[in-house]
CSV table of C-alpha atoms in Angstrom, one decimal:
chain,number,residue,atom,x,y,z
A,1,MET,CA,9.1,6.5,18.4
A,2,LYS,CA,8.7,8.8,21.4
A,3,ALA,CA,10.6,11.6,19.6
A,4,ALA,CA,8.2,11.4,16.6
A,5,PHE,CA,5.1,11.9,18.9
A,6,ALA,CA,6.8,14.9,20.5
A,7,GLN,CA,6.7,16.7,17.1
A,8,PRO,CA,3.9,19.3,16.9
A,9,GLY,CA,0.9,18.0,15.0
A,10,PHE,CA,2.0,14.4,14.7
A,11,ARG,CA,-0.1,13.1,17.6
A,12,ARG,CA,-3.3,14.4,15.9
A,13,LEU,CA,-2.3,13.2,12.5
A,14,PHE,CA,-1.6,9.8,14.0
A,15,ALA,CA,-5.0,9.8,15.7
A,16,GLY,CA,-6.8,10.7,12.6
A,17,LEU,CA,-5.0,8.1,10.5
A,18,SER,CA,-5.6,5.5,13.1
A,19,THR,CA,-9.3,6.1,12.9
A,20,SER,CA,-9.6,5.8,9.2
A,21,MET,CA,-7.3,2.8,9.1
A,22,LEU,CA,-9.6,1.0,11.6
A,23,GLY,CA,-12.5,1.6,9.2
A,24,ASP,CA,-10.4,0.2,6.3
A,25,SER,CA,-9.4,-2.9,8.3
A,26,ILE,CA,-13.1,-3.6,9.0
A,27,MET,CA,-14.3,-2.9,5.5
A,28,LEU,CA,-11.8,-4.0,2.9
A,29,LEU,CA,-12.0,-7.8,3.4
A,30,VAL,CA,-15.8,-7.6,3.7
A,31,LEU,CA,-16.0,-6.4,0.1
A,32,SER,CA,-14.6,-9.6,-1.3
A,33,ILE,CA,-16.4,-11.8,1.3
A,34,TRP,CA,-19.6,-10.0,0.2
A,35,VAL,CA,-19.0,-10.9,-3.4
A,36,LYS,CA,-18.1,-14.5,-2.5
A,37,THR,CA,-21.3,-14.8,-0.4
A,38,LEU,CA,-23.5,-13.4,-3.2
A,39,THR,CA,-22.0,-15.3,-6.1
A,40,GLY,CA,-20.2,-18.3,-4.6
A,41,SER,CA,-17.2,-17.6,-6.9
A,42,SER,CA,-13.7,-17.4,-5.5
A,43,ALA,CA,-12.6,-15.8,-8.8
A,44,MET,CA,-15.1,-13.0,-8.6
A,45,ALA,CA,-14.2,-12.4,-4.9
A,46,GLY,CA,-10.6,-12.1,-5.8
A,47,PHE,CA,-11.5,-9.9,-8.8
A,48,THR,CA,-12.9,-7.3,-6.3
A,49,PHE,CA,-9.4,-6.2,-5.5
A,50,PHE,CA,-8.6,-5.6,-9.2
A,51,PHE,CA,-11.1,-2.7,-9.2
A,52,MET,CA,-9.2,-1.1,-6.3
A,53,CYS,CA,-6.1,-1.1,-8.5
A,54,ILE,CA,-7.6,0.5,-11.6
A,55,PRO,CA,-7.3,4.1,-10.3
A,56,ALA,CA,-3.6,3.7,-9.9
A,57,ILE,CA,-3.2,3.6,-13.7
A,58,PHE,CA,-4.3,7.3,-13.8
A,59,ALA,CA,-2.4,8.2,-10.6
A,60,PRO,CA,0.1,10.6,-12.4
A,61,LEU,CA,-2.8,12.8,-13.4
A,62,VAL,CA,-3.7,13.1,-9.7
A,63,GLY,CA,-0.1,13.6,-8.7
A,64,VAL,CA,0.2,16.9,-10.6
A,65,TRP,CA,-2.9,18.1,-8.8
A,66,ILE,CA,-1.7,17.0,-5.4
A,67,ASP,CA,1.5,19.0,-5.9
A,68,ARG,CA,-0.5,22.1,-6.6
A,69,ILE,CA,-2.4,22.2,-3.3
A,70,ARG,CA,-1.5,22.1,0.4
A,71,ARG,CA,-1.5,18.6,1.9
A,72,LYS,CA,-3.6,19.1,5.1
A,73,PRO,CA,-6.7,20.4,3.3
A,74,MET,CA,-6.3,17.6,0.8
A,75,LEU,CA,-6.3,15.0,3.5
A,76,VAL,CA,-9.4,16.5,5.1
A,77,TRP,CA,-11.4,16.6,1.9
A,78,GLY,CA,-10.1,13.3,0.8
A,79,ASN,CA,-11.4,11.6,4.0
A,80,LEU,CA,-14.8,13.4,3.6
A,81,LEU,CA,-15.2,12.2,0.0
A,82,SER,CA,-14.1,8.7,1.0
A,83,ALA,CA,-17.0,8.6,3.5
A,84,VAL,CA,-19.4,9.5,0.8
A,85,ALA,CA,-17.9,6.9,-1.6
A,86,VAL,CA,-18.8,3.9,0.6
A,87,LEU,CA,-22.5,4.8,1.1
A,88,PRO,CA,-23.7,3.2,-2.2
A,89,LEU,CA,-23.1,-0.1,-0.4
A,90,LEU,CA,-26.3,0.5,1.4
A,91,LEU,CA,-28.1,-0.4,-1.8
A,92,VAL,CA,-26.6,-3.9,-2.3
A,93,ARG,CA,-29.3,-6.6,-2.0
A,94,ASP,CA,-28.4,-9.6,-4.2
A,95,ALA,CA,-25.9,-11.0,-6.8
A,96,GLY,CA,-27.2,-8.5,-9.4
A,97,ASP,CA,-25.8,-5.7,-7.2
A,98,VAL,CA,-22.2,-6.9,-7.3
A,99,TRP,CA,-21.4,-4.1,-9.7
A,100,ILE,CA,-22.1,-1.6,-6.8
A,101,ILE,CA,-19.5,-3.4,-4.6
A,102,TRP,CA,-17.0,-3.2,-7.5
A,103,THR,CA,-17.7,0.5,-8.1
A,104,VAL,CA,-17.1,1.2,-4.4
A,105,ALA,CA,-13.9,-0.8,-4.6
A,106,GLY,CA,-12.8,1.4,-7.5
A,107,LEU,CA,-13.6,4.6,-5.5
A,108,TYR,CA,-11.6,3.1,-2.6
A,109,GLY,CA,-8.7,2.7,-5.0
A,110,VAL,CA,-8.9,6.5,-5.7
A,111,SER,CA,-8.5,7.2,-2.0
A,112,PHE,CA,-5.5,4.7,-1.9
A,113,VAL,CA,-3.8,6.9,-4.5
A,114,VAL,CA,-4.7,10.3,-3.2
A,115,LEU,CA,-4.4,10.0,0.6
A,116,PRO,CA,-1.0,8.3,0.9
A,117,ALA,CA,0.5,10.8,-1.5
A,118,GLY,CA,-0.9,13.7,0.6
A,119,LEU,CA,0.3,12.0,3.7
A,120,ASN,CA,3.9,11.7,2.4
A,121,GLY,CA,3.9,15.4,1.7
A,122,LEU,CA,2.4,16.3,5.1
A,123,LEU,CA,4.9,14.1,6.9
A,124,LYS,CA,7.8,16.0,5.2
A,125,GLU,CA,6.2,19.2,6.5
A,126,LEU,CA,5.8,18.0,10.1
A,127,MET,CA,8.8,15.8,10.7
A,128,PRO,CA,12.6,16.3,10.5
A,129,GLU,CA,14.3,13.8,8.2
A,130,GLU,CA,15.8,11.7,10.9
A,131,LEU,CA,12.3,11.0,12.4
A,132,LEU,CA,10.6,10.0,9.2
A,133,VAL,CA,11.3,6.3,9.8
A,134,ASP,CA,9.8,6.5,13.3
A,135,ALA,CA,6.7,8.2,12.0
A,136,ASN,CA,6.3,5.7,9.2
A,137,SER,CA,6.9,2.8,11.6
A,138,SER,CA,4.4,4.0,14.1
A,139,ILE,CA,1.7,4.5,11.4
A,140,GLN,CA,2.4,1.1,9.9
A,141,THR,CA,2.5,-0.7,13.2
A,142,VAL,CA,-1.0,0.5,14.2
A,143,LYS,CA,-2.3,-0.2,10.7
A,144,GLU,CA,-1.0,-3.8,10.9
A,145,SER,CA,-2.2,-4.2,14.5
A,146,TYR,CA,-5.8,-3.7,13.3
A,147,ARG,CA,-5.4,-6.9,11.3
A,148,LEU,CA,-5.6,-8.8,14.6
A,149,PHE,CA,-9.2,-7.9,15.1
A,150,GLY,CA,-10.4,-5.6,12.3
A,151,PRO,CA,-11.2,-8.3,9.7
A,152,LEU,CA,-12.8,-10.5,12.3
A,153,LEU,CA,-14.9,-7.6,13.5
A,154,GLY,CA,-15.9,-6.8,9.9
A,155,ALA,CA,-16.8,-10.4,9.2
A,156,ALA,CA,-18.8,-10.7,12.4
A,157,LEU,CA,-20.6,-7.5,11.7
A,158,PHE,CA,-21.3,-8.6,8.2
A,159,ALA,CA,-22.7,-12.0,9.3
A,160,TRP,CA,-24.8,-10.4,12.1
A,161,LEU,CA,-26.3,-7.3,10.4
A,162,GLY,CA,-25.1,-7.3,6.8
A,163,GLY,CA,-22.7,-5.3,4.7
A,164,TRP,CA,-24.7,-2.1,5.2
A,165,ALA,CA,-23.7,-1.9,8.8
A,166,VAL,CA,-20.0,-2.3,7.9
A,167,ALA,CA,-20.4,0.5,5.3
A,168,LEU,CA,-21.8,2.9,8.0
A,169,VAL,CA,-19.0,2.1,10.4
A,170,ASP,CA,-16.4,2.8,7.6
A,171,ALA,CA,-18.0,6.1,6.6
A,172,ALA,CA,-18.0,7.2,10.2
A,173,SER,CA,-14.3,6.4,10.5
A,174,PHE,CA,-13.5,8.7,7.5
A,175,LEU,CA,-15.6,11.5,8.9
A,176,LEU,CA,-13.9,11.3,12.3
A,177,ALA,CA,-10.5,11.2,10.7
A,178,ALA,CA,-11.3,14.4,8.7
A,179,ALA,CA,-12.4,16.2,11.8
A,180,VAL,CA,-9.2,15.3,13.7
A,181,ILE,CA,-6.8,16.1,10.9
A,182,SER,CA,-8.5,19.5,10.4
A,183,THR,CA,-7.4,20.6,13.9
A,184,ILE,CA,-3.6,20.1,13.1
A,185,ARG,CA,-1.7,23.3,13.2
A,186,VAL,CA,0.9,23.4,10.4
A,187,GLU,CA,2.5,26.2,8.4
A,188,GLU,CA,2.7,24.6,4.9
A,189,ASP,CA,4.8,26.3,2.2
A,190,ALA,CA,2.7,27.4,-0.7
A,191,PRO,CA,3.1,25.0,-3.7
A,192,GLU,CA,5.7,26.2,-6.2
A,193,HIS,CA,4.3,27.6,-9.5
A,194,GLU,CA,5.8,25.7,-12.4
A,195,GLU,CA,6.2,27.2,-15.9
A,196,SER,CA,7.2,24.0,-17.7
A,197,ALA,CA,4.8,22.3,-20.1
A,198,TYR,CA,2.1,20.2,-18.7
A,199,TRP,CA,3.5,16.9,-20.1
A,200,SER,CA,6.9,17.7,-18.5
A,201,GLN,CA,5.1,18.3,-15.1
A,202,LEU,CA,3.1,15.1,-15.6
A,203,THR,CA,6.1,12.9,-16.1
A,204,GLU,CA,8.5,14.6,-13.7
A,205,GLY,CA,7.6,12.2,-10.9
A,206,LEU,CA,8.4,9.1,-13.0
A,207,ARG,CA,11.6,10.7,-14.3
A,208,HIS,CA,12.7,11.3,-10.8
A,209,LEU,CA,12.1,7.7,-9.9
A,210,VAL,CA,14.0,6.2,-12.9
A,211,HIS,CA,16.8,8.8,-12.6
A,212,ASP,CA,17.4,7.8,-9.0
A,213,ARG,CA,19.3,4.5,-9.2
A,214,VAL,CA,18.2,3.3,-5.7
A,215,LEU,CA,14.5,4.1,-6.0
A,216,GLY,CA,14.4,2.7,-9.6
A,217,ASN,CA,16.0,-0.7,-8.7
A,218,LEU,CA,13.8,-1.0,-5.6
A,219,LEU,CA,10.7,-0.5,-7.8
A,220,ILE,CA,11.9,-3.2,-10.2
A,221,GLY,CA,12.3,-5.6,-7.3
A,222,PHE,CA,9.0,-4.8,-5.8
A,223,GLY,CA,7.4,-4.9,-9.2
A,224,LEU,CA,8.5,-8.5,-9.8
A,225,SER,CA,6.8,-9.4,-6.5
A,226,MET,CA,3.6,-7.3,-7.3
A,227,LEU,CA,3.4,-9.1,-10.6
A,228,VAL,CA,2.4,-12.3,-8.8
A,229,LEU,CA,1.4,-11.2,-5.3
A,230,GLY,CA,-2.2,-10.4,-6.5
A,231,PHE,CA,-2.6,-14.2,-7.1
A,232,THR,CA,-3.1,-14.5,-3.3
A,233,GLU,CA,-6.5,-12.7,-3.4
A,234,SER,CA,-8.1,-15.5,-5.3
A,235,ALA,CA,-5.9,-18.4,-4.2
A,236,ILE,CA,-6.6,-17.7,-0.5
A,237,PHE,CA,-10.3,-18.5,-1.1
A,238,ALA,CA,-9.4,-21.7,-2.9
A,239,LEU,CA,-7.1,-22.5,0.1
A,240,THR,CA,-10.0,-22.1,2.5
A,241,ASP,CA,-12.2,-24.2,0.3
A,242,HIS,CA,-9.6,-27.0,0.3
A,243,PHE,CA,-9.7,-27.1,4.1
A,244,GLY,CA,-13.5,-27.0,4.2
A,245,LYS,CA,-13.7,-23.5,5.6
A,246,ALA,CA,-16.3,-20.9,4.9
A,247,ALA,CA,-15.4,-17.7,3.0
A,248,THR,CA,-15.5,-15.7,6.3
A,249,TYR,CA,-12.5,-17.8,7.5
A,250,VAL,CA,-10.3,-15.6,5.4
A,251,SER,CA,-10.8,-13.0,8.1
A,252,VAL,CA,-9.2,-15.4,10.6
A,253,LEU,CA,-6.2,-15.8,8.2
A,254,VAL,CA,-5.8,-12.0,7.9
A,255,SER,CA,-5.9,-11.7,11.7
A,256,VAL,CA,-3.2,-14.3,12.0
A,257,GLN,CA,-1.2,-12.3,9.4
A,258,GLY,CA,-1.7,-9.3,11.7
A,259,ILE,CA,0.3,-11.1,14.5
A,260,GLY,CA,3.4,-11.2,12.3
A,261,ALA,CA,2.6,-7.7,10.9
A,262,VAL,CA,2.6,-6.1,14.4
A,263,VAL,CA,6.0,-7.7,15.1
A,264,GLY,CA,7.3,-6.5,11.8
A,265,GLY,CA,5.9,-3.0,12.4
A,266,VAL,CA,7.5,-2.7,15.8
A,267,LEU,CA,10.9,-3.9,14.5
A,268,SER,CA,10.9,-2.0,11.2
A,269,ALA,CA,12.3,1.3,12.5
A,270,ARG,CA,15.1,-0.6,14.3
A,271,CYS,CA,15.9,-2.6,11.2
A,272,VAL,CA,16.1,0.5,9.1
A,273,ARG,CA,18.4,2.3,11.5
A,274,ARG,CA,20.6,-0.8,11.9
A,275,LEU,CA,20.6,-2.2,8.3
A,276,GLY,CA,19.5,0.7,6.2
A,277,GLU,CA,16.4,1.1,3.9
A,278,VAL,CA,17.8,-1.1,1.1
A,279,ALA,CA,18.8,-4.0,3.2
A,280,THR,CA,15.5,-3.9,5.1
A,281,SER,CA,13.6,-3.9,1.9
A,282,THR,CA,15.6,-6.9,0.7
A,283,LEU,CA,14.9,-8.7,3.9
A,284,GLY,CA,11.2,-8.0,3.6
A,285,LEU,CA,11.2,-9.5,0.1
A,286,VAL,CA,13.0,-12.6,1.2
A,287,LEU,CA,10.6,-13.2,4.1
A,288,LEU,CA,7.7,-12.7,1.8
A,289,GLY,CA,9.0,-15.1,-0.8
A,290,VAL,CA,9.8,-17.8,1.9
A,291,SER,CA,6.4,-17.4,3.4
A,292,ALA,CA,4.7,-18.0,0.0
A,293,LEU,CA,6.8,-21.1,-0.5
A,294,GLY,CA,5.8,-22.2,3.0
A,295,MET,CA,2.1,-21.9,2.1
A,296,ALA,CA,2.6,-24.0,-0.9
A,297,ALA,CA,4.3,-26.8,1.1
A,298,PRO,CA,2.3,-27.8,4.2
A,299,PRO,CA,-0.5,-30.3,4.1
A,300,SER,CA,-2.2,-28.8,7.1
A,301,ILE,CA,-3.9,-25.6,8.1
A,302,ALA,CA,-1.5,-25.2,11.0
A,303,GLY,CA,1.4,-25.0,8.5
A,304,VAL,CA,-0.4,-22.4,6.5
A,305,LEU,CA,-1.0,-20.3,9.6
A,306,VAL,CA,2.7,-20.3,10.5
A,307,SER,CA,3.6,-19.2,6.9
A,308,ILE,CA,1.0,-16.4,7.1
A,309,VAL,CA,2.5,-15.0,10.3
A,310,LEU,CA,5.9,-14.8,8.4
A,311,PHE,CA,4.0,-13.2,5.5
A,312,GLY,CA,2.6,-10.6,7.8
A,313,ALA,CA,6.0,-9.8,9.3
A,314,SER,CA,7.5,-9.1,5.9
A,315,LEU,CA,5.0,-6.4,4.8
A,316,PRO,CA,5.8,-3.6,7.4
A,317,LEU,CA,9.5,-4.0,6.7
A,318,LEU,CA,8.9,-3.4,3.0
A,319,VAL,CA,6.5,-0.5,3.5
A,320,VAL,CA,8.4,1.4,6.2
A,321,ALA,CA,11.8,1.0,4.5
A,322,TYR,CA,10.5,2.1,1.1
A,323,MET,CA,8.3,4.9,2.2
A,324,THR,CA,11.2,6.3,4.3
A,325,ILE,CA,13.7,6.2,1.4
A,326,LEU,CA,11.1,7.6,-1.0
A,327,GLN,CA,10.4,10.6,1.4
A,328,ARG,CA,14.2,11.2,2.0
A,329,ARG,CA,15.2,11.1,-1.7
A,330,THR,CA,12.3,13.2,-3.0
A,331,PRO,CA,11.9,17.0,-2.9
A,332,GLN,CA,8.7,18.3,-1.5
A,333,ARG,CA,7.6,20.0,-4.7
A,334,LEU,CA,7.6,16.5,-6.4
A,335,MET,CA,6.2,14.5,-3.5
A,336,GLY,CA,2.7,14.0,-4.9
A,337,ARG,CA,3.9,13.1,-8.4
A,338,VAL,CA,6.6,10.7,-7.2
A,339,SER,CA,4.3,9.0,-4.8
A,340,THR,CA,1.6,8.5,-7.5
A,341,ALA,CA,4.3,7.4,-10.0
A,342,ALA,CA,5.5,4.8,-7.6
A,343,GLU,CA,1.9,3.7,-7.1
A,344,VAL,CA,1.6,3.2,-10.8
A,345,VAL,CA,4.8,1.2,-11.1
A,346,MET,CA,3.8,-1.1,-8.2
A,347,THR,CA,0.0,-1.3,-8.7
A,348,VAL,CA,-0.2,-1.9,-12.4
A,349,PRO,CA,1.6,-5.2,-12.1
A,350,SER,CA,-0.6,-6.0,-9.0
A,351,ALA,CA,-3.7,-5.3,-11.0
A,352,ILE,CA,-2.5,-7.6,-13.8
A,353,SER,CA,-1.8,-10.3,-11.3
A,354,LEU,CA,-5.2,-9.8,-9.7
A,355,ALA,CA,-7.0,-10.3,-13.0
A,356,PHE,CA,-4.8,-13.2,-14.0
A,357,GLY,CA,-5.1,-14.8,-10.6
A,358,ALA,CA,-8.9,-14.8,-10.8
A,359,VAL,CA,-8.5,-17.0,-14.0
A,360,LEU,CA,-5.5,-18.9,-12.7
A,361,VAL,CA,-7.3,-20.2,-9.6
A,362,THR,CA,-9.7,-22.0,-11.9
A,363,LEU,CA,-6.9,-23.8,-13.7
A,364,LEU,CA,-4.2,-24.6,-11.2
A,365,ASP,CA,-4.1,-26.0,-7.7
A,366,TRP,CA,-3.5,-23.3,-5.1
A,367,ARG,CA,-0.2,-24.8,-4.0
A,368,TRP,CA,1.3,-24.2,-7.5
A,369,ILE,CA,0.1,-20.6,-7.3
A,370,PHE,CA,1.8,-19.9,-4.0
A,371,LEU,CA,5.0,-21.6,-5.4
A,372,VAL,CA,5.0,-19.2,-8.3
A,373,ILE,CA,4.5,-16.3,-5.9
A,374,GLY,CA,7.4,-17.4,-3.7
A,375,LEU,CA,9.9,-17.9,-6.6
A,376,ALA,CA,9.1,-14.6,-8.3
A,377,THR,CA,9.4,-12.6,-5.0
A,378,LEU,CA,12.8,-14.2,-4.3
A,379,ALA,CA,13.8,-13.1,-7.8
A,380,GLY,CA,12.8,-9.6,-6.9
A,381,ALA,CA,14.9,-9.7,-3.8
A,382,GLY,CA,17.8,-11.1,-5.8
A,383,HIS,CA,17.6,-8.1,-8.2
A,384,VAL,CA,17.7,-5.6,-5.4
A,385,ALA,CA,20.6,-7.4,-3.7
A,386,PHE,CA,22.7,-7.6,-6.9
A,387,TRP,CA,22.2,-4.1,-8.3
A,388,LEU,CA,22.2,-2.3,-5.0
A,389,ARG,CA,24.9,-4.3,-3.3
A,390,ASP,CA,27.0,-1.2,-2.6
A,391,GLU,CA,24.0,0.2,-0.6
A,392,LEU,CA,23.6,-3.1,1.2
A,393,ARG,CA,27.2,-2.9,2.4
A,394,GLY,CA,27.0,0.8,3.1
A,395,ARG,CA,23.7,0.4,5.1
A,396,THR,CA,22.2,3.8,4.3
A,397,ALA,CA,21.6,5.0,0.8
A,398,GLU,CA,22.4,8.7,0.8
A,399,PRO,CA,20.1,10.8,-1.3
A,400,ASP,CA,21.1,12.0,-4.7
A,401,VAL,CA,21.0,15.8,-5.3
A,402,VAL,CA,17.2,16.3,-5.6
A,403,ASP,CA,16.9,20.0,-6.1
A,404,GLU,CA,17.9,19.7,-9.7
A,405,PRO,CA,15.3,18.7,-12.2
A,406,PRO,CA,15.4,15.0,-13.2
A,407,ALA,CA,17.2,14.2,-16.4
A,408,PRO,CA,15.1,13.3,-19.5
A,409,LEU,CA,14.3,9.7,-19.9
A,410,ASP,CA,17.0,7.8,-21.7
A,411,PRO,CA,15.4,6.5,-24.9
A,412,SER,CA,17.8,3.5,-25.0
A,413,SER,CA,16.5,2.2,-21.7
A,414,PRO,CA,12.9,1.7,-20.6
A,415,LEU,CA,14.0,2.6,-17.1
A,416,GLY,CA,16.0,5.7,-17.8
A,417,PRO,CA,19.5,6.7,-16.8
A,418,GLY,CA,21.2,5.2,-13.8
A,419,VAL,CA,18.8,2.4,-13.2
A,420,GLY,CA,20.5,-1.0,-13.2
A,421,ALA,CA,24.0,0.4,-13.0
A,422,ALA,CA,26.3,-1.2,-10.5
């Protein structure tokens, strides 16, 4: 990772991102804890994350705009607007104000669409291709390390002073991130002017994804997992209720998850270099599925904690491997649209699972829910391993020719040409 930090501008980008990610780690779990505290409902608490997913549905519209502007100014203004977006939380007083929390969750979802897409583009400007994995790994490692104390700090601050204090800390983190990123010196190429019809521009990111056999099949595998992974947001509160723990105990579970996540983050770059992005993604899916099955099996909280550590380790492997291969196989002019298209493909199933999970937790025991999560995720790993078995053997998936425009979507296949081919 030392080579990544030697690149001009990356140190400041890393510092700015680290600041905003700290604010995220303190705030995000507090939103659902706040709803659980005000309403007493695990379903409503889990439903909070559904609102964060809604903006992803409209992400392609944002992607076109992202590809028309330079990435650094977009990251600066995105952080400034994110700071403003959390301030309505200062008005929350009782259960009748839950709609404010959900509105802020939706605005947070907008930042989750815009800022990562801008970051992918800026990383391609700052970093040579061979160092992208190190940059992604270092960012993901610090993000996951905040799980060790961020949720606990947020829960403690919430219990001590209330949600308004957490909101102010989060807003300050966005402001500081904007200030630091604004000092980065980077010569960005002017965005290319495109003459094609707006609909063609709007769908070009999706067409690139489905035309690329590797990215398309990885998205299918991830999508199968995302279709059930959202169940955890409600089931985790039912789990804590089963063991007689308060809602704030979820912050302890997230911190335990952070232990595994830090290990996964540190090892992710090494795994990608040794195994390749496809194999590392498959490994991450397998670990995720096994950990969910583990949470369904043990009768004690100790067994749950062990599974959560494994759960945490799987996520950085998935994120680092996928973001690296997405950046490598996507031309800069499409980076915003491809990033947001991928966000749609992964987040829409997640939003469905969040909404369905909020209902499912009232009907099924939490053990059955985690069993479904585990089996579906292993099915996703099986899909990737089968259809991309050549890339698994070859370690690294070489990029297709990306300077040519993606082919039109194949009307005979919902996933376009190439996807699913051996």
